[in-house]
mmCIF file of C-alpha atoms in Angstrom:
data_model
loop_
_atom_site.group_PDB
_atom_site.id
_atom_site.type_symbol
_atom_site.label_atom_id
_atom_site.label_comp_id
_atom_site.label_asym_id
_atom_site.label_seq_id
_atom_site.Cartn_x
_atom_site.Cartn_y
_atom_site.Cartn_z
ATOM 1 C CA MET S 1 -11.480 90.034 -42.338
ATOM 2 C CA LEU S 2 -10.995 86.636 -43.971
ATOM 3 C CA ALA S 3 -8.875 84.064 -42.164
ATOM 4 C CA TYR S 4 -7.035 81.162 -43.785
ATOM 5 C CA LEU S 5 -5.343 78.229 -42.137
ATOM 6 C CA TRP S 6 -2.438 77.713 -44.485
ATOM 7 C CA PRO S 7 -0.576 74.440 -44.926
ATOM 8 C CA ALA S 8 3.157 74.670 -44.229
ATOM 9 C CA GLY S 9 4.027 74.140 -47.887
ATOM 10 C CA THR S 10 2.101 77.245 -48.911
ATOM 11 C CA LEU S 11 3.655 79.390 -46.224
ATOM 12 C CA SER S 12 7.185 78.215 -46.915
ATOM 13 C CA SER S 13 7.025 79.689 -50.407
ATOM 14 C CA LEU S 14 6.254 83.089 -48.884
ATOM 15 C CA GLN S 15 8.111 83.033 -45.628
ATOM 16 C CA PRO S 16 10.838 80.388 -45.209
ATOM 17 C CA ASP S 17 10.753 78.193 -42.133
ATOM 18 C CA ALA S 18 7.338 79.455 -41.090
ATOM 19 C CA GLU S 19 4.982 77.258 -39.113
ATOM 20 C CA PRO S 20 1.352 76.831 -40.194
ATOM 21 C CA ALA S 21 -0.561 79.930 -39.151
ATOM 22 C CA ARG S 22 -3.612 81.961 -39.959
ATOM 23 C CA ALA S 23 -3.414 84.794 -42.453
ATOM 24 C CA VAL S 24 -5.957 87.547 -42.905
ATOM 25 C CA HIS S 25 -7.106 90.090 -45.458
ATOM 26 C CA ARG S 26 -7.941 93.575 -44.269
ATOM 27 C CA TRP S 27 -9.582 95.926 -46.719
ATOM 28 C CA GLU S 28 -9.817 99.629 -46.134
ATOM 29 C CA GLN S 29 -12.124 100.881 -48.855
ATOM 30 C CA LEU S 30 -14.252 99.699 -51.747
ATOM 31 C CA PRO S 31 -13.125 101.718 -54.755
ATOM 32 C CA THR S 32 -14.681 99.891 -57.706
ATOM 33 C CA ALA S 33 -16.791 96.951 -56.532
ATOM 34 C CA SER S 34 -19.073 96.066 -53.683
ATOM 35 C CA TRP S 35 -17.739 93.613 -51.136
ATOM 36 C CA LEU S 36 -20.580 91.214 -51.906
ATOM 37 C CA PHE S 37 -19.628 91.127 -55.570
ATOM 38 C CA ALA S 38 -16.015 90.401 -54.735
ATOM 39 C CA LEU S 39 -16.882 87.627 -52.319
ATOM 40 C CA ARG S 40 -18.593 85.695 -55.103
ATOM 41 C CA PHE S 41 -15.244 84.942 -56.683
ATOM 42 C CA LEU S 42 -12.862 84.516 -53.768
ATOM 43 C CA SER S 43 -11.579 80.985 -53.339
ATOM 44 C CA GLY S 44 -11.968 81.172 -49.566
ATOM 45 C CA ILE S 45 -9.032 78.767 -49.313
ATOM 46 C CA ASP S 46 -6.058 80.341 -51.114
ATOM 47 C CA ALA S 47 -5.041 83.660 -49.537
ATOM 48 C CA PRO S 48 -2.408 84.776 -52.121
ATOM 49 C CA LEU S 49 -4.801 84.079 -54.992
ATOM 50 C CA ASP S 50 -7.598 85.985 -53.283
ATOM 51 C CA VAL S 51 -5.272 88.930 -52.588
ATOM 52 C CA ALA S 52 -4.379 89.106 -56.283
ATOM 53 C CA LEU S 53 -8.046 88.888 -57.226
ATOM 54 C CA LEU S 54 -9.115 91.673 -54.858
ATOM 55 C CA GLN S 55 -6.246 93.888 -55.935
ATOM 56 C CA ARG S 56 -7.213 93.358 -59.561
ATOM 57 C CA MET S 57 -10.727 94.517 -58.684
ATOM 58 C CA GLY S 58 -9.323 97.741 -57.266
ATOM 59 C CA TRP S 59 -9.189 96.969 -53.552
ATOM 60 C CA ARG S 60 -6.428 97.991 -51.200
ATOM 61 C CA VAL S 61 -5.600 94.753 -49.439
ATOM 62 C CA ARG S 62 -3.005 93.894 -46.823
ATOM 63 C CA LEU S 63 -1.905 90.308 -46.414
ATOM 64 C CA GLN S 64 -0.899 89.805 -42.819
ATOM 65 C CA ARG S 65 0.507 86.791 -41.032
ATOM 66 C CA CYS S 66 -0.665 86.420 -37.456
ATOM 67 C CA GLY S 67 -0.824 83.804 -34.747
ATOM 68 C CA ALA S 68 -3.384 81.042 -34.757
ATOM 69 C CA GLY S 69 -5.157 82.443 -31.707
ATOM 70 C CA LEU S 70 -7.580 84.701 -33.574
ATOM 71 C CA ASP S 71 -10.920 85.068 -31.861
ATOM 72 C CA GLY S 72 -13.761 83.118 -33.482
ATOM 73 C CA PRO S 73 -16.069 81.576 -34.042
ATOM 74 C CA TRP S 74 -14.938 80.920 -37.600
ATOM 75 C CA LYS S 75 -17.240 79.635 -40.320
ATOM 76 C CA PRO S 76 -15.830 77.344 -43.028
ATOM 77 C CA ALA S 77 -15.821 78.966 -46.444
ATOM 78 C CA LEU S 78 -16.656 75.753 -48.296
ATOM 79 C CA PRO S 79 -18.893 72.755 -47.678
ATOM 80 C CA SER S 80 -17.382 69.293 -47.579
ATOM 81 C CA PHE S 81 -17.746 68.288 -51.215
ATOM 82 C CA PRO S 82 -15.040 66.138 -52.812
ATOM 83 C CA ASN S 83 -12.158 68.435 -53.783
ATOM 84 C CA ALA S 84 -14.252 71.569 -53.259
ATOM 85 C CA ALA S 85 -11.171 73.581 -52.278
ATOM 86 C CA GLN S 86 -9.453 73.027 -55.611
ATOM 87 C CA ALA S 87 -12.701 73.762 -57.452
ATOM 88 C CA ALA S 88 -12.944 77.117 -55.643
ATOM 89 C CA ARG S 89 -9.333 77.889 -56.603
ATOM 90 C CA LEU S 90 -10.149 77.175 -60.253
ATOM 91 C CA ILE S 91 -13.061 79.628 -60.223
ATOM 92 C CA ALA S 92 -11.001 82.363 -58.528
ATOM 93 C CA ALA S 93 -8.114 81.866 -60.942
ATOM 94 C CA ARG S 94 -10.519 81.984 -63.872
ATOM 95 C CA TRP S 95 -11.914 85.325 -62.710
ATOM 96 C CA LEU S 96 -8.425 86.723 -62.232
ATOM 97 C CA SER S 97 -7.275 85.760 -65.747
ATOM 98 C CA ALA S 98 -10.512 86.955 -67.377
ATOM 99 C CA SER S 99 -10.448 90.284 -65.553
ATOM 100 C CA GLU S 100 -6.812 90.799 -66.536
ATOM 101 C CA ALA S 101 -7.925 90.382 -70.160
ATOM 102 C CA GLY S 102 -10.448 93.146 -69.533
ATOM 103 C CA ASP S 103 -13.628 91.489 -70.788
ATOM 104 C CA ALA S 104 -14.848 89.212 -67.999
ATOM 105 C CA GLU S 105 -18.496 88.135 -68.249
ATOM 106 C CA VAL S 106 -20.330 86.407 -65.425
ATOM 107 C CA TRP S 107 -22.451 83.297 -66.006
ATOM 108 C CA ALA S 108 -24.140 81.145 -63.384
ATOM 109 C CA LEU S 109 -23.206 77.459 -63.131
ATOM 110 C CA MET S 110 -25.857 75.047 -61.829
ATOM 111 C CA PRO S 111 -25.194 71.540 -63.166
ATOM 112 C CA HIS S 112 -28.178 69.811 -61.513
ATOM 113 C CA HIS S 113 -30.875 68.931 -60.590
ATOM 114 C CA ALA S 114 -34.204 69.950 -62.107
ATOM 115 C CA GLY S 115 -35.465 71.728 -58.981
ATOM 116 C CA ASP S 116 -32.194 73.587 -58.438
ATOM 117 C CA VAL S 117 -32.114 74.741 -62.067
ATOM 118 C CA LEU S 118 -35.745 75.872 -61.779
ATOM 119 C CA LEU S 119 -34.954 78.079 -58.770
ATOM 120 C CA VAL S 120 -31.914 79.605 -60.499
ATOM 121 C CA ALA S 121 -33.999 80.384 -63.593
ATOM 122 C CA ASP S 122 -36.645 82.011 -61.385
ATOM 123 C CA ILE S 123 -34.004 84.293 -59.834
ATOM 124 C CA LEU S 124 -32.483 85.204 -63.190
ATOM 125 C CA ARG S 125 -35.847 86.175 -64.691
ATOM 126 C CA THR S 126 -36.947 88.154 -61.613
ATOM 127 C CA ALA S 127 -34.045 89.815 -59.804
ATOM 128 C CA PRO S 128 -31.840 92.441 -61.491
ATOM 129 C CA CYS S 129 -28.318 91.068 -61.697
ATOM 130 C CA GLY S 130 -25.227 91.116 -63.850
ATOM 131 C CA VAL S 131 -25.333 87.426 -64.769
ATOM 132 C CA LYS S 132 -25.313 87.131 -68.559
ATOM 133 C CA GLY S 133 -26.023 83.416 -69.027
ATOM 134 C CA LEU S 134 -26.439 80.005 -67.428
ATOM 135 C CA ILE S 135 -24.326 76.857 -67.668
ATOM 136 C CA VAL S 136 -26.548 73.808 -67.325
ATOM 137 C CA ASN S 137 -26.725 70.088 -68.069
ATOM 138 C CA ARG S 138 -28.568 69.216 -71.278
ATOM 139 C CA ARG S 139 -31.312 67.279 -69.506
ATOM 140 C CA TYR S 140 -32.377 70.491 -67.700
ATOM 141 C CA ALA S 141 -31.918 73.006 -70.518
ATOM 142 C CA ALA S 142 -35.611 72.880 -71.457
ATOM 143 C CA ILE S 143 -36.541 74.170 -67.998
ATOM 144 C CA VAL S 144 -34.456 77.298 -68.481
ATOM 145 C CA ALA S 145 -35.720 77.795 -72.045
ATOM 146 C CA ARG S 146 -39.281 77.646 -70.716
ATOM 147 C CA MET S 147 -38.633 79.998 -67.789
ATOM 148 C CA VAL S 148 -36.214 82.517 -69.340
ATOM 149 C CA PRO S 149 -36.259 82.004 -73.120
ATOM 150 C CA GLU S 150 -34.009 84.989 -73.817
ATOM 151 C CA LEU S 151 -31.206 83.827 -71.490
ATOM 152 C CA PRO S 152 -28.062 82.528 -73.265
ATOM 153 C CA LEU S 153 -27.167 78.947 -72.318
ATOM 154 C CA CYS S 154 -24.039 76.846 -72.314
ATOM 155 C CA VAL S 155 -25.322 73.258 -72.434
ATOM 156 C CA LEU S 156 -23.154 70.435 -71.078
ATOM 157 C CA ASP S 157 -23.580 66.789 -72.059
ATOM 158 C CA ALA S 158 -21.443 65.010 -69.466
ATOM 159 C CA ASP S 159 -22.967 63.706 -66.232
ATOM 160 C CA PRO S 160 -22.958 66.286 -63.428
ATOM 161 C CA PRO S 161 -21.209 65.573 -60.118
ATOM 162 C CA THR S 162 -22.860 63.467 -57.460
ATOM 163 C CA ARG S 163 -25.514 65.521 -55.716
ATOM 164 C CA GLY S 164 -25.033 66.592 -52.106
ATOM 165 C CA ARG S 165 -22.312 65.282 -49.825
ATOM 166 C CA PHE S 166 -22.808 61.691 -50.916
ATOM 167 C CA ALA S 167 -20.163 60.099 -53.133
ATOM 168 C CA THR S 168 -21.476 57.195 -55.193
ATOM 169 C CA PRO S 169 -18.752 54.642 -56.057
ATOM 170 C CA GLY S 170 -20.193 53.948 -59.493
ATOM 171 C CA HIS S 171 -20.764 57.589 -60.409
ATOM 172 C CA PRO S 172 -18.460 58.837 -63.192
ATOM 173 C CA MET S 173 -17.934 62.294 -61.676
ATOM 174 C CA ASN S 174 -17.508 62.491 -57.903
ATOM 175 C CA ASP S 175 -14.775 65.131 -57.938
ATOM 176 C CA GLU S 176 -15.820 68.784 -58.167
ATOM 177 C CA ALA S 177 -12.513 70.108 -59.475
ATOM 178 C CA ARG S 178 -12.305 67.372 -62.095
ATOM 179 C CA TYR S 179 -15.791 68.274 -63.284
ATOM 180 C CA LEU S 180 -14.800 71.918 -63.681
ATOM 181 C CA GLU S 181 -11.487 71.114 -65.375
ATOM 182 C CA GLU S 182 -12.725 68.400 -67.740
ATOM 183 C CA VAL S 183 -16.339 69.353 -68.432
ATOM 184 C CA VAL S 184 -17.147 72.982 -67.675
ATOM 185 C CA LEU S 185 -14.171 75.247 -68.308
ATOM 186 C CA PRO S 186 -13.149 73.761 -71.710
ATOM 187 C CA HIS S 187 -16.632 74.581 -73.058
ATOM 188 C CA LEU S 188 -16.580 78.232 -71.995
ATOM 189 C CA PRO S 189 -15.112 81.159 -73.927
ATOM 190 C CA PRO S 190 -12.054 82.548 -72.088
ATOM 191 C CA HIS S 191 -13.907 85.684 -70.965
ATOM 192 C CA VAL S 192 -16.773 83.770 -69.268
ATOM 193 C CA VAL S 193 -16.432 83.252 -65.514
ATOM 194 C CA PRO S 194 -18.859 80.876 -63.789
ATOM 195 C CA VAL S 195 -20.495 81.692 -60.460
ATOM 196 C CA TRP S 196 -20.216 78.251 -58.911
ATOM 197 C CA LEU S 197 -23.592 77.556 -57.280
ATOM 198 C CA ARG S 198 -22.648 74.053 -56.186
ATOM 199 C CA PRO S 199 -21.950 75.048 -52.517
ATOM 200 C CA LEU S 200 -25.646 75.886 -52.251
ATOM 201 C CA ARG S 201 -26.090 72.230 -51.262
ATOM 202 C CA GLY S 202 -25.257 73.315 -47.717
ATOM 203 C CA TYR S 203 -28.437 75.422 -47.629
ATOM 204 C CA GLN S 204 -29.887 73.917 -44.424
ATOM 205 C CA GLU S 205 -27.324 75.757 -42.291
ATOM 206 C CA ALA S 206 -29.034 79.059 -43.179
ATOM 207 C CA ALA S 207 -32.370 80.363 -41.923
ATOM 208 C CA SER S 208 -33.359 81.737 -45.339
ATOM 209 C CA THR S 209 -34.931 79.963 -48.295
ATOM 210 C CA VAL S 210 -32.836 78.433 -51.061
ATOM 211 C CA SER S 211 -34.241 81.047 -53.456
ATOM 212 C CA ALA S 212 -33.193 83.853 -51.102
ATOM 213 C CA GLN S 213 -29.708 82.374 -50.899
ATOM 214 C CA LEU S 214 -29.529 82.273 -54.697
ATOM 215 C CA ALA S 215 -30.708 85.878 -54.894
ATOM 216 C CA PHE S 216 -27.986 86.848 -52.425
ATOM 217 C CA VAL S 217 -25.300 85.208 -54.583
ATOM 218 C CA LEU S 218 -26.574 86.279 -57.992
ATOM 219 C CA SER S 219 -28.033 89.686 -57.210
ATOM 220 C CA SER S 220 -27.964 91.526 -53.884
ATOM 221 C CA THR S 221 -28.965 91.387 -50.238
ATOM 222 C CA ARG S 222 -32.049 93.474 -51.007
ATOM 223 C CA ASP S 223 -33.386 90.851 -53.402
ATOM 224 C CA MET S 224 -33.290 88.140 -50.737
ATOM 225 C CA TRP S 225 -36.509 89.479 -49.240
ATOM 226 C CA SER S 226 -38.468 88.671 -52.393
ATOM 227 C CA TRP S 227 -38.263 84.989 -51.396
ATOM 228 C CA PRO S 228 -39.197 84.887 -47.693
ATOM 229 C CA THR S 229 -39.495 81.795 -45.546
ATOM 230 C CA ALA S 230 -42.898 80.146 -45.159
ATOM 231 C CA SER S 231 -44.398 78.194 -42.294
ATOM 232 C CA ALA S 232 -46.393 74.988 -42.452
ATOM 233 C CA ALA S 233 -49.997 75.546 -43.469
ATOM 234 C CA LYS S 234 -52.756 75.199 -40.879
ATOM 235 C CA PRO S 235 -56.181 73.695 -41.693
ATOM 236 C CA ALA S 236 -57.753 77.152 -41.546
ATOM 237 C CA GLU S 237 -55.384 78.344 -44.279
ATOM 238 C CA ALA S 238 -57.348 76.698 -47.060
ATOM 239 C CA LEU S 239 -55.962 76.627 -50.576
ATOM 240 C CA PRO S 240 -58.226 78.516 -53.007
ATOM 241 C CA VAL S 241 -58.844 76.266 -56.010
ATOM 242 C CA PRO S 242 -61.336 76.822 -58.869
ATOM 243 C CA ARG S 243 -64.250 74.322 -58.771
ATOM 244 C CA HIS S 244 -66.283 72.780 -61.578
ATOM 245 C CA GLY S 245 -70.031 72.376 -62.011
ATOM 246 C CA GLN S 246 -72.781 72.147 -59.455
ATOM 247 C CA THR S 247 -70.924 69.455 -57.528
ATOM 248 C CA GLU S 248 -67.849 71.692 -57.206
ATOM 249 C CA SER S 249 -65.650 68.825 -58.273
ATOM 250 C CA LEU S 250 -61.881 68.971 -58.340
ATOM 251 C CA ARG S 251 -59.355 67.429 -60.685
ATOM 252 C CA VAL S 252 -56.337 66.584 -58.547
ATOM 253 C CA LEU S 253 -52.902 65.553 -59.785
ATOM 254 C CA LEU S 254 -50.852 63.676 -57.198
ATOM 255 C CA HIS S 255 -47.081 63.481 -57.610
ATOM 256 C CA ILE S 256 -45.518 60.915 -55.287
ATOM 257 C CA ASP S 257 -41.916 60.489 -56.496
ATOM 258 C CA GLY S 258 -39.543 62.687 -54.553
ATOM 259 C CA GLY S 259 -36.076 61.707 -55.756
ATOM 260 C CA TRP S 260 -35.204 59.169 -53.049
ATOM 261 C CA PRO S 261 -37.164 56.585 -51.030
ATOM 262 C CA LEU S 262 -37.877 58.538 -47.824
ATOM 263 C CA LYS S 263 -39.424 61.397 -49.832
ATOM 264 C CA VAL S 264 -42.126 59.024 -51.098
ATOM 265 C CA VAL S 265 -45.422 58.492 -49.255
ATOM 266 C CA SER S 266 -46.635 54.939 -48.674
ATOM 267 C CA ASN S 267 -49.211 53.087 -50.786
ATOM 268 C CA ASP S 268 -51.528 53.068 -47.752
ATOM 269 C CA TRP S 269 -51.284 56.857 -47.589
ATOM 270 C CA ILE S 270 -52.258 57.082 -51.272
ATOM 271 C CA ASP S 271 -55.184 54.678 -50.813
ATOM 272 C CA GLU S 272 -56.562 56.738 -47.939
ATOM 273 C CA LEU S 273 -56.287 59.972 -49.925
ATOM 274 C CA MET S 274 -58.088 58.369 -52.875
ATOM 275 C CA GLU S 275 -60.927 57.308 -50.557
ATOM 276 C CA HIS S 276 -61.359 60.930 -49.477
ATOM 277 C CA PHE S 277 -61.420 62.006 -53.132
ATOM 278 C CA ALA S 278 -64.045 59.392 -54.025
ATOM 279 C CA LEU S 279 -66.319 60.475 -51.173
ATOM 280 C CA ARG S 280 -66.264 64.029 -52.549
ATOM 281 C CA GLY S 281 -66.654 63.079 -56.185
ATOM 282 C CA TRP S 282 -63.215 64.405 -57.110
ATOM 283 C CA SER S 283 -61.171 62.881 -59.915
ATOM 284 C CA ALA S 284 -57.489 62.111 -59.551
ATOM 285 C CA SER S 285 -54.446 61.143 -61.570
ATOM 286 C CA ILE S 286 -50.999 60.190 -60.359
ATOM 287 C CA LEU S 287 -47.658 61.309 -61.745
ATOM 288 C CA SER S 288 -45.155 58.559 -60.970
ATOM 289 C CA ASP S 289 -42.598 56.252 -62.526
ATOM 290 C CA ARG S 290 -43.696 53.461 -60.186
ATOM 291 C CA ALA S 291 -46.178 50.707 -60.967
ATOM 292 C CA LEU S 292 -49.010 51.230 -58.486
ATOM 293 C CA PRO S 293 -51.794 48.804 -57.566
ATOM 294 C CA ILE S 294 -54.447 51.485 -57.783
ATOM 295 C CA ALA S 295 -57.423 52.115 -60.057
ATOM 296 C CA VAL S 296 -56.600 55.658 -61.150
ATOM 297 C CA PRO S 297 -54.636 56.855 -64.194
ATOM 298 C CA VAL S 298 -50.867 56.816 -63.613
ATOM 299 C CA HIS S 299 -48.649 58.953 -65.860
ATOM 300 C CA ARG S 300 -44.885 58.696 -66.210
ATOM 301 C CA PHE S 301 -42.758 61.817 -66.470
ATOM 302 C CA GLU S 302 -41.730 61.905 -70.129
ATOM 303 C CA SER S 303 -40.957 65.522 -70.953
ATOM 304 C CA LEU S 304 -41.660 69.079 -69.918
ATOM 305 C CA ASP S 305 -44.254 69.398 -72.683
ATOM 306 C CA ALA S 306 -46.043 66.278 -71.447
ATOM 307 C CA LEU S 307 -46.004 67.656 -67.892
ATOM 308 C CA ASP S 308 -47.530 70.926 -69.097
ATOM 309 C CA HIS S 309 -50.354 69.047 -70.843
ATOM 310 C CA LEU S 310 -50.974 67.035 -67.686
ATOM 311 C CA LEU S 311 -51.080 70.175 -65.546
ATOM 312 C CA ASP S 312 -53.519 71.763 -67.999
ATOM 313 C CA ALA S 313 -55.937 68.894 -67.329
ATOM 314 C CA HIS S 314 -55.979 69.389 -63.534
ATOM 315 C CA ASP S 315 -56.966 72.079 -61.053
ATOM 316 C CA VAL S 316 -54.499 71.453 -58.241
ATOM 317 C CA LEU S 317 -51.261 69.546 -57.693
ATOM 318 C CA VAL S 318 -50.520 67.720 -54.447
ATOM 319 C CA GLY S 319 -46.942 66.552 -54.492
ATOM 320 C CA ALA S 320 -43.690 65.739 -52.784
ATOM 321 C CA ASP S 321 -40.967 68.338 -52.348
ATOM 322 C CA SER S 322 -39.665 67.866 -55.866
ATOM 323 C CA PHE S 323 -39.527 69.503 -59.283
ATOM 324 C CA PRO S 324 -43.155 69.078 -60.500
ATOM 325 C CA VAL S 325 -44.782 70.818 -57.521
ATOM 326 C CA HIS S 326 -42.320 73.718 -57.637
ATOM 327 C CA TYR S 327 -42.570 74.046 -61.422
ATOM 328 C CA ALA S 328 -46.374 74.011 -61.343
ATOM 329 C CA ASN S 329 -46.448 76.808 -58.782
ATOM 330 C CA ILE S 330 -43.451 78.959 -59.754
ATOM 331 C CA HIS S 331 -43.812 78.856 -63.527
ATOM 332 C CA ARG S 332 -47.526 78.271 -64.024
ATOM 333 C CA GLY S 333 -49.039 79.776 -60.862
ATOM 334 C CA MET S 334 -51.019 76.587 -60.252
ATOM 335 C CA PRO S 335 -52.504 75.918 -56.795
ATOM 336 C CA THR S 336 -50.218 73.404 -55.085
ATOM 337 C CA ILE S 337 -49.825 71.551 -51.799
ATOM 338 C CA CYS S 338 -46.258 70.456 -51.118
ATOM 339 C CA LEU S 339 -45.699 67.424 -48.859
ATOM 340 C CA PHE S 340 -42.591 67.740 -46.700
ATOM 341 C CA GLY S 341 -41.065 64.686 -45.036
ATOM 342 C CA PRO S 342 -37.279 64.474 -44.484
ATOM 343 C CA THR S 343 -36.458 67.722 -46.322
ATOM 344 C CA SER S 344 -36.383 71.275 -45.003
ATOM 345 C CA LEU S 345 -39.712 73.087 -45.113
ATOM 346 C CA ARG S 346 -38.032 76.234 -43.770
ATOM 347 C CA ASN S 347 -35.580 76.402 -46.664
ATOM 348 C CA LEU S 348 -37.679 75.025 -49.513
ATOM 349 C CA ALA S 349 -41.304 76.060 -48.960
ATOM 350 C CA SER S 350 -42.716 79.005 -50.885
ATOM 351 C CA ALA S 351 -44.658 81.943 -49.455
ATOM 352 C CA ARG S 352 -46.704 82.389 -52.653
ATOM 353 C CA PRO S 353 -50.435 82.847 -51.981
ATOM 354 C CA ASN S 354 -51.565 79.747 -53.923
ATOM 355 C CA TYR S 355 -49.004 77.415 -52.348
ATOM 356 C CA ARG S 356 -49.307 75.457 -49.112
ATOM 357 C CA ALA S 357 -46.523 73.536 -47.383
ATOM 358 C CA ILE S 358 -47.618 70.772 -45.037
ATOM 359 C CA SER S 359 -45.898 68.304 -42.713
ATOM 360 C CA ALA S 360 -46.383 66.574 -39.365
ATOM 361 C CA GLY S 361 -43.971 69.044 -37.757
ATOM 362 C CA LEU S 362 -41.635 66.460 -36.201
ATOM 363 C CA ASP S 363 -38.489 67.918 -34.669
ATOM 364 C CA CYS S 364 -36.302 65.298 -36.381
ATOM 365 C CA SER S 365 -36.962 66.897 -39.761
ATOM 366 C CA PRO S 366 -35.059 67.849 -41.804
ATOM 367 C CA CYS S 367 -32.805 64.832 -41.424
ATOM 368 C CA GLY S 368 -31.877 64.465 -45.090
ATOM 369 C CA ALA S 369 -31.926 60.661 -44.766
ATOM 370 C CA ARG S 370 -32.524 58.854 -48.015
ATOM 371 C CA ALA S 371 -33.481 55.222 -47.539
ATOM 372 C CA ILE S 372 -33.962 54.406 -43.836
ATOM 373 C CA CYS S 373 -35.460 56.634 -41.139
ATOM 374 C CA PRO S 374 -32.628 57.273 -38.637
ATOM 375 C CA ARG S 375 -35.057 57.838 -35.771
ATOM 376 C CA HIS S 376 -37.808 55.239 -36.142
ATOM 377 C CA GLY S 377 -36.320 52.859 -38.680
ATOM 378 C CA GLY S 378 -38.171 51.624 -41.726
ATOM 379 C CA GLU S 379 -38.554 53.073 -45.194
ATOM 380 C CA ILE S 380 -41.440 55.485 -44.488
ATOM 381 C CA CYS S 381 -40.913 59.027 -43.190
ATOM 382 C CA ARG S 382 -43.334 59.817 -40.368
ATOM 383 C CA ASN S 383 -43.118 63.555 -40.927
ATOM 384 C CA PHE S 384 -45.627 63.529 -43.782
ATOM 385 C CA ALA S 385 -48.979 65.096 -42.950
ATOM 386 C CA THR S 386 -51.982 62.778 -42.966
ATOM 387 C CA PRO S 387 -54.326 62.527 -45.961
ATOM 388 C CA ALA S 388 -57.053 64.064 -43.785
ATOM 389 C CA GLU S 389 -54.891 67.154 -43.258
ATOM 390 C CA VAL S 390 -54.373 67.466 -47.007
ATOM 391 C CA ILE S 391 -58.119 67.195 -47.545
ATOM 392 C CA ALA S 392 -58.734 69.911 -44.928
ATOM 393 C CA LEU S 393 -56.697 72.363 -47.016
ATOM 394 C CA LEU S 394 -58.678 71.461 -50.138
ATOM 395 C CA ASP S 395 -62.090 71.281 -48.482
ATOM 396 C CA GLY S 396 -61.716 74.728 -46.974
ATOM 397 C CA GLY S 397 -61.020 76.236 -50.373
ATOM 398 C CA ARG S 398 -64.634 75.822 -51.498
#
């Protein structure tokens, strides 16, 4: 059963003088498609459109008007992105018109950012699914080409929408429906229907990982279990890392830029970690776009090729919850330690054997705050693990 709270204007076109009420779908059998497949393309907001879509897919559907006192609790179908409802209608209408033409082809749509595109590419190369291609922003196309070189791409040049639930006044594309209408749909052949992965930004409401949620949308429930949740690493759970020479030295790459200020560790934290490295005779480099007052090599992110060369020169990556640490582990199988601060370890950490997630375990995380800590104030997240705890994971891997 799907319930919709219709506005009076929508109801009046179907039933004159009707008051706003809830309407439901009831389906009695699944003749040609699984219910999960159908749910990918329902608008979740427009009952008549969804009825037409389900009927086109071979379902027997009854549209029923009933009182507003239906038992709950009800879950909203869409997150609170700008104009998300109209965007969902556009996708449902696109599927309906393409299926009526008889040649509908499903492509995934993930406009940003690098980490999100990486996870989608990992699902598409691993899980069996009917998705034939990927629609992606040009700045992230190289990630997909590296991960799944045989996958057809539709590359978009325009800026993607603002990420998350935050609308930036100066951003050229804050409206989801406008982005679909002006940027995405005009570039697609009429038979291509996008699976809109944008609502994934509400991932923290689920207990599963982001990758499992993507597998659920793009493949099946069964494939969710290939990306299980992981817990924070304990000191005894050392990260196995190859050593060099009689001194068993390590070459460590530290990535400290996380996408927004609270995902970045402090300079004092970096200094303390470097002291531990020096005591052990380990060498270190830093991947960062910041100018740092520190006597170790600092490399800017310039391209995917440059990142690959940098990873080749190191044994282990210690980094913030951001693209480089996930790319190094998912694509290259490199030993990695991921530093979680204000973001969700439960949803974003990997259970791969050569990956360790680490945090201070504060109950205020994940808060999702960007610039100022909402609990303690200041620009430093206190949920980052200490440098000594990072060293414990590396020391134990001897």
